[in-house]
């Protein structure tokens, strides 16, 4: 119901007394309003800005948040007000809607923010008043278009290829995006060069060169050096044919490719050559052959693959088709009218050029486009008058559609600029997103280490632990629960691939590698920097070790808290390379030259005879952890 | 219940794409919800604030739910499990979770009795809601859980680990060895498992 109607309801009901004498049946009982309390002022606190309004005002629209019982969810008992953690500036407009019944769109606000506020308060944007509706619609459309472009740019073909792509797909990608690989770039420039060469050759062919010895007439260079030009032409056509065939092979949908404009241009560019090859050398056919050579100029259109500006121009013309059509139509109309008029005006003159109406077309066109060659001029006074009217109106007719075309071109050009910028930034964005994702993974792995350490010594871990927010704590607890459910642990990619490789390498006796100095874990309390360094080191050195694994065979370091007892793994179970505070030593070990192992006096277990090379190095650490180094058999 | 479907058409044919159908759902009153669940008014307010912020329209559809859930498990693919979870919350089976569904589910999980929690879990596992959990259903659930672990696990997931897991589960739960687990078998078996009973209390301070 509209805003003020509720106010008039008591009046309408009171006026119903006028029906009573006429009523055929008795009146129904009126509804009893149980909660009939007086209107009260409500306090609405929006992010600190306090609004006050009558309850009735809000009740006018019961299907919105403020008008329904949904606002009770935001009622603060202590301060006796409704608290919303939203934009106070926008709330002004929302509240005005309740007060006046008209929703206005603030022009300086972002359209999306406004839409979100409306969605939150449960107001349908269609209610926006007529005064602001057009602006709202325009802005919304513009925003939607921009978002659509952005999503298109996101899914641009610059994204890295899926790993399982065939060579055909890679080839197609190389053709469409030359920037993806050096080979593609080289090919791109080579074809560009040959297109230029071919076009220049076509042009120079017709320039007159100095005549041969013994002849007076100037020869066009094409005939003088016909062999050279022929070779050049052949080379170009070969390259173009090769390119076309490769594109045809790599295209995901061959029919669609063959129908595309660029492919048609390619075919038209190389066809004349082949037709010329097969055509016999007789006179009458060679005339047609010469005409075919004209088509060689289409090679210049192949540049549109190399130049974005050309593509934009073509796209603009396509999108301005209606304007161009209008221009053409109006011009044709005007030409016919004026040509007819000029013809009849000049009909009487002797020896006039205006021999027929179609002949006058040429005069009209030349005049309307303000060219004025002067090969046809009116002689009679009437002809001159109509001629001047013709030239004046020509200016008008041509000037009208041109701004539309220009603005279209400008819009498309700017769109393209933005798409390019987005694509350039896309790589950075993707990299950052990947990094953030890795951050959460690493954070969880760190958390696991903390938990492992916690069993040992709680004091030094306290500092490490407190740096994390409660959200992270709970999140990590959740992930830990998942691990316990499946009885598998999370690791990171490097560890996993390391593990896979070590298993595949198999069991070979090897030189054993050992941890170099076991530094005391003196300053290991929350060495965040050290941790990060360790992770970075681990990430980089594991790649080193990956290469060197082949020589050193398997280097597996296993750390475990003393709580775990089943570490005497005779079956050389691969264990997780836990990245934790103690990792500095470990990573140092990977880089270092293998030294003969040393048994610290703490725990000297005799190496089991059947499995040479299993050593136990325990460290005298505050965490009482064992470091077991296993080299594969 | 306030389900308002606001449909508005545009006068101009050109702007047909702007035709909007906004389904905005209003939850029941605060008092009613307080009576139906084990939450206090304050807690309901907190829950609703968060819910409304994420879903101003008042309902969560499956895509949004999957997206939200996947953010907690960046390592693996949480979409399958999120699907089953969604169905467990969506008591009306209409493809969207309203605030009431959300809050009632939470109430059972956090403040419900042991039997209610186990019943909820049974419902989660019983995909086709026929009152029995058979091996196929269980395998799907377990596979979905293992999918969330992702590829990089230690020890590496070799062989058909989910299947082994399911076999172990059925060993424990299926008392009369008839190939399906009924609600009573399930509850009995869980109550025998002390570890599990203790863990049930784990999540009570989630809010």
Short mmCIF file of N, CA, C and O in Angstrom, two decimals, chain A residues 115-186:
data_model
loop_
_atom_site.label_atom_id
_atom_site.label_comp_id
_atom_site.label_asym_id
_atom_site.label_seq_id
_atom_site.Cartn_x
_atom_site.Cartn_y
_atom_site.Cartn_z
N UNK A 115 22.96 -0.84 -4.43
CA UNK A 115 22.20 -2.06 -4.61
C UNK A 115 22.32 -2.98 -3.41
O UNK A 115 21.34 -3.63 -2.99
N UNK A 116 23.52 -3.04 -2.86
CA UNK A 116 23.70 -3.93 -1.70
C UNK A 116 22.91 -3.44 -0.52
O UNK A 116 22.31 -4.23 0.21
N UNK A 117 22.91 -2.12 -0.33
CA UNK A 117 22.12 -1.61 0.78
C UNK A 117 20.65 -1.93 0.60
O UNK A 117 19.96 -2.34 1.53
N UNK A 118 20.17 -1.75 -0.62
CA UNK A 118 18.76 -2.04 -0.87
C UNK A 118 18.47 -3.51 -0.61
O UNK A 118 17.43 -3.86 -0.04
N UNK A 119 19.40 -4.36 -1.03
CA UNK A 119 19.17 -5.79 -0.80
C UNK A 119 19.14 -6.10 0.68
O UNK A 119 18.33 -6.90 1.14
N UNK A 120 20.01 -5.43 1.43
CA UNK A 120 20.04 -5.70 2.87
C UNK A 120 18.73 -5.29 3.51
O UNK A 120 18.16 -6.03 4.33
N UNK A 121 18.23 -4.12 3.16
CA UNK A 121 17.01 -3.63 3.81
C UNK A 121 15.76 -4.19 3.16
O UNK A 121 14.66 -3.81 3.54
N UNK A 122 15.96 -5.05 2.18
CA UNK A 122 14.80 -5.72 1.61
C UNK A 122 13.94 -4.83 0.73
O UNK A 122 12.73 -5.06 0.62
N UNK A 123 14.54 -3.84 0.11
CA UNK A 123 13.77 -2.93 -0.74
C UNK A 123 14.08 -3.26 -2.19
O UNK A 123 15.23 -3.40 -2.58
N UNK A 124 13.02 -3.33 -2.97
CA UNK A 124 13.19 -3.65 -4.38
C UNK A 124 13.58 -2.39 -5.14
O UNK A 124 12.92 -1.36 -5.00
N UNK A 125 14.63 -2.46 -5.96
CA UNK A 125 15.07 -1.23 -6.64
C UNK A 125 14.04 -0.65 -7.59
O UNK A 125 14.13 0.52 -7.96
N UNK A 126 13.06 -1.44 -7.98
CA UNK A 126 12.08 -0.92 -8.94
C UNK A 126 11.30 0.23 -8.37
O UNK A 126 10.65 0.98 -9.10
N UNK A 127 11.34 0.38 -7.05
CA UNK A 127 10.52 1.42 -6.44
C UNK A 127 11.14 2.80 -6.62
O UNK A 127 10.54 3.81 -6.29
N UNK A 128 12.35 2.83 -7.16
CA UNK A 128 13.01 4.13 -7.34
C UNK A 128 12.11 5.05 -8.13
O UNK A 128 11.54 4.67 -9.14
N UNK A 129 12.02 6.27 -7.66
CA UNK A 129 11.10 7.21 -8.29
C UNK A 129 11.53 7.56 -9.71
O UNK A 129 12.67 7.39 -10.11
N UNK A 130 10.60 8.10 -10.46
CA UNK A 130 10.87 8.41 -11.86
C UNK A 130 11.99 9.41 -12.01
O UNK A 130 12.72 9.39 -13.00
N UNK A 131 12.11 10.30 -11.03
CA UNK A 131 13.14 11.32 -11.16
C UNK A 131 14.54 10.72 -11.24
O UNK A 131 15.41 11.23 -11.92
N UNK A 132 14.74 9.62 -10.53
CA UNK A 132 16.08 9.05 -10.48
C UNK A 132 16.19 7.74 -11.25
O UNK A 132 17.28 7.16 -11.32
N UNK A 133 15.09 7.27 -11.80
CA UNK A 133 15.10 5.91 -12.36
C UNK A 133 16.03 5.80 -13.56
O UNK A 133 16.77 4.83 -13.70
N UNK A 134 16.00 6.84 -14.41
CA UNK A 134 16.80 6.73 -15.64
C UNK A 134 18.28 6.67 -15.32
O UNK A 134 19.03 5.83 -15.85
N UNK A 135 18.69 7.55 -14.45
CA UNK A 135 20.10 7.58 -14.06
C UNK A 135 20.51 6.23 -13.48
O UNK A 135 21.56 5.67 -13.79
N UNK A 136 19.63 5.71 -12.63
CA UNK A 136 19.93 4.43 -11.99
C UNK A 136 20.10 3.34 -13.04
O UNK A 136 21.05 2.56 -13.00
N UNK A 137 19.16 3.32 -14.00
CA UNK A 137 19.23 2.28 -15.04
C UNK A 137 20.50 2.38 -15.84
O UNK A 137 21.17 1.39 -16.11
N UNK A 138 20.83 3.62 -16.24
CA UNK A 138 22.02 3.80 -17.07
C UNK A 138 23.27 3.34 -16.33
O UNK A 138 24.09 2.59 -16.86
N UNK A 139 23.37 3.78 -15.08
CA UNK A 139 24.55 3.41 -14.32
C UNK A 139 24.63 1.91 -14.15
O UNK A 139 25.70 1.29 -14.22
N UNK A 140 23.47 1.31 -13.92
CA UNK A 140 23.47 -0.13 -13.68
C UNK A 140 23.91 -0.88 -14.93
O UNK A 140 24.71 -1.82 -14.86
N UNK A 141 23.41 -0.43 -16.08
CA UNK A 141 23.78 -1.10 -17.31
C UNK A 141 25.27 -0.97 -17.56
O UNK A 141 25.95 -1.93 -17.92
N UNK A 142 25.76 0.25 -17.36
CA UNK A 142 27.19 0.47 -17.57
C UNK A 142 28.01 -0.43 -16.68
O UNK A 142 28.99 -1.06 -17.11
N UNK A 143 27.58 -0.52 -15.43
CA UNK A 143 28.30 -1.36 -14.49
C UNK A 143 28.29 -2.82 -14.90
O UNK A 143 29.29 -3.51 -14.85
N UNK A 144 27.12 -3.27 -15.35
CA UNK A 144 27.02 -4.66 -15.74
C UNK A 144 27.90 -4.97 -16.93
O UNK A 144 28.57 -5.99 -16.97
N UNK A 145 27.90 -4.03 -17.90
CA UNK A 145 28.75 -4.24 -19.07
C UNK A 145 30.20 -4.33 -18.65
O UNK A 145 30.95 -5.19 -19.10
N UNK A 146 30.58 -3.44 -17.76
CA UNK A 146 31.97 -3.43 -17.35
C UNK A 146 32.33 -4.71 -16.64
O UNK A 146 33.39 -5.29 -16.86
N UNK A 147 31.42 -5.19 -15.80
CA UNK A 147 31.69 -6.43 -15.09
C UNK A 147 31.79 -7.59 -16.07
O UNK A 147 32.65 -8.46 -15.93
N UNK A 148 30.92 -7.58 -17.08
CA UNK A 148 30.98 -8.66 -18.06
C UNK A 148 32.32 -8.67 -18.76
O UNK A 148 32.93 -9.71 -18.96
N UNK A 149 32.79 -7.44 -19.12
CA UNK A 149 34.11 -7.37 -19.77
C UNK A 149 35.18 -7.89 -18.86
O UNK A 149 36.09 -8.58 -19.29
N UNK A 150 35.08 -7.51 -17.59
CA UNK A 150 36.14 -7.91 -16.67
C UNK A 150 36.19 -9.41 -16.53
O UNK A 150 37.26 -10.00 -16.50
N UNK A 151 35.02 -10.04 -16.43
CA UNK A 151 35.05 -11.50 -16.32
C UNK A 151 35.59 -12.11 -17.59
O UNK A 151 36.29 -13.12 -17.55
N UNK A 152 35.30 -11.45 -18.72
CA UNK A 152 35.86 -11.99 -19.96
C UNK A 152 37.36 -11.88 -19.94
O UNK A 152 38.07 -12.81 -20.32
N UNK A 153 37.83 -10.74 -19.49
CA UNK A 153 39.28 -10.56 -19.45
C UNK A 153 39.91 -11.55 -18.48
O UNK A 153 41.03 -12.01 -18.69
N UNK A 154 39.18 -11.87 -17.42
CA UNK A 154 39.74 -12.82 -16.46
C UNK A 154 39.90 -14.16 -17.08
O UNK A 154 40.87 -14.87 -16.87
N UNK A 155 38.91 -14.57 -17.85
CA UNK A 155 39.01 -15.87 -18.47
C UNK A 155 39.74 -15.77 -19.79
O UNK A 155 39.48 -16.53 -20.70
N UNK A 156 40.60 -14.79 -19.86
CA UNK A 156 41.32 -14.60 -21.11
C UNK A 156 42.23 -15.77 -21.38
O UNK A 156 42.58 -16.53 -20.50
N UNK A 157 42.61 -15.87 -22.61
CA UNK A 157 43.41 -17.01 -22.98
C UNK A 157 44.85 -16.89 -22.52
O UNK A 157 45.68 -17.70 -22.85
N UNK A 158 45.12 -15.83 -21.76
CA UNK A 158 46.48 -15.73 -21.27
C UNK A 158 46.74 -16.64 -20.09
O UNK A 158 47.86 -16.77 -19.65
N UNK A 159 45.68 -17.20 -19.55
CA UNK A 159 45.86 -18.06 -18.39
C UNK A 159 46.74 -19.25 -18.77
O UNK A 159 46.73 -19.69 -19.91
N UNK A 160 47.48 -19.74 -17.82
CA UNK A 160 48.36 -20.88 -18.15
C UNK A 160 47.56 -22.07 -18.59
O UNK A 160 46.46 -22.32 -18.14
N UNK A 161 48.12 -22.79 -19.51
CA UNK A 161 47.43 -23.93 -20.09
C UNK A 161 47.20 -25.01 -19.06
O UNK A 161 48.03 -25.22 -18.18
N UNK A 162 46.10 -25.71 -19.17
CA UNK A 162 45.95 -26.89 -18.31
C UNK A 162 47.03 -27.89 -18.65
O UNK A 162 47.45 -27.98 -19.80
N UNK A 163 47.43 -28.61 -17.67
CA UNK A 163 48.61 -29.46 -17.89
C UNK A 163 48.39 -30.52 -18.95
O UNK A 163 49.31 -30.91 -19.63
N UNK A 164 47.17 -30.99 -19.08
CA UNK A 164 46.99 -32.12 -19.98
C UNK A 164 46.63 -31.74 -21.39
O UNK A 164 45.85 -32.42 -22.04
N UNK A 165 47.21 -30.64 -21.90
CA UNK A 165 46.76 -30.19 -23.22
C UNK A 165 47.58 -30.86 -24.30
O UNK A 165 48.78 -31.10 -24.16
N UNK A 166 46.92 -31.12 -25.39
CA UNK A 166 47.63 -31.77 -26.50
C UNK A 166 48.48 -30.74 -27.23
O UNK A 166 48.36 -29.55 -27.02
N UNK A 167 49.31 -31.27 -28.12
CA UNK A 167 50.16 -30.36 -28.87
C UNK A 167 49.32 -29.47 -29.76
O UNK A 167 49.67 -28.33 -30.04
N UNK A 168 48.19 -30.00 -30.19
CA UNK A 168 47.31 -29.20 -31.05
C UNK A 168 46.81 -27.98 -30.31
O UNK A 168 46.81 -26.86 -30.83
N UNK A 169 46.40 -28.21 -29.04
CA UNK A 169 45.90 -27.07 -28.27
C UNK A 169 47.01 -26.07 -28.03
O UNK A 169 46.79 -24.86 -28.06
N UNK A 170 48.20 -26.60 -27.78
CA UNK A 170 49.30 -25.68 -27.52
C UNK A 170 49.61 -24.86 -28.76
O UNK A 170 49.92 -23.68 -28.68
N UNK A 171 49.53 -25.53 -29.90
CA UNK A 171 49.78 -24.81 -31.14
C UNK A 171 48.77 -23.70 -31.34
O UNK A 171 49.12 -22.56 -31.69
N UNK A 172 47.52 -24.02 -31.10
CA UNK A 172 46.47 -23.02 -31.28
C UNK A 172 46.69 -21.85 -30.34
O UNK A 172 46.54 -20.69 -30.71
N UNK A 173 47.04 -22.18 -29.09
CA UNK A 173 47.32 -21.12 -28.12
C UNK A 173 48.48 -20.26 -28.61
O UNK A 173 48.47 -19.05 -28.52
N UNK A 174 49.51 -20.92 -29.18
CA UNK A 174 50.66 -20.15 -29.64
C UNK A 174 50.25 -19.21 -30.76
O UNK A 174 50.76 -18.09 -30.87
N UNK A 175 49.32 -19.64 -31.62
CA UNK A 175 48.89 -18.78 -32.71
C UNK A 175 48.05 -17.62 -32.20
O UNK A 175 48.20 -16.49 -32.64
N UNK A 176 47.15 -17.93 -31.29
CA UNK A 176 46.25 -16.87 -30.85
C UNK A 176 46.94 -15.88 -29.94
O UNK A 176 46.65 -14.69 -29.97
N UNK A 177 47.82 -16.36 -29.10
CA UNK A 177 48.53 -15.46 -28.18
C UNK A 177 50.02 -15.60 -28.37
O UNK A 177 50.64 -16.43 -27.73
N UNK A 178 50.57 -14.82 -29.25
CA UNK A 178 52.00 -15.01 -29.52
C UNK A 178 52.88 -14.72 -28.31
O UNK A 178 54.03 -15.14 -28.28
N UNK A 179 52.31 -14.04 -27.30
CA UNK A 179 53.18 -13.67 -26.20
C UNK A 179 53.45 -14.82 -25.26
O UNK A 179 54.19 -14.68 -24.31
N UNK A 180 52.82 -15.96 -25.50
CA UNK A 180 52.96 -17.03 -24.51
C UNK A 180 54.27 -17.78 -24.64
O UNK A 180 54.75 -18.34 -23.69
N UNK A 181 54.83 -17.82 -25.82
CA UNK A 181 56.10 -18.55 -25.90
C UNK A 181 57.00 -17.87 -26.92
O UNK A 181 56.53 -17.16 -27.80
N UNK A 182 58.27 -18.08 -26.79
CA UNK A 182 59.22 -17.39 -27.67
C UNK A 182 59.06 -17.85 -29.11
O UNK A 182 59.15 -17.08 -30.04
N UNK A 183 58.84 -19.15 -29.29
CA UNK A 183 58.68 -19.67 -30.65
C UNK A 183 57.53 -18.96 -31.34
O UNK A 183 57.64 -18.53 -32.49
N UNK A 184 56.43 -18.82 -30.60
CA UNK A 184 55.26 -18.17 -31.18
C UNK A 184 55.58 -16.73 -31.54
O UNK A 184 55.16 -16.23 -32.60
N UNK A 185 56.32 -16.09 -30.68
CA UNK A 185 56.68 -14.68 -30.93
C UNK A 185 57.53 -14.57 -32.18
O UNK A 185 57.33 -13.70 -33.03
N UNK A 186 58.49 -15.47 -32.30
CA UNK A 186 59.36 -15.46 -33.48
C UNK A 186 58.52 -15.64 -34.74
O UNK A 186 58.67 -14.89 -35.72
#
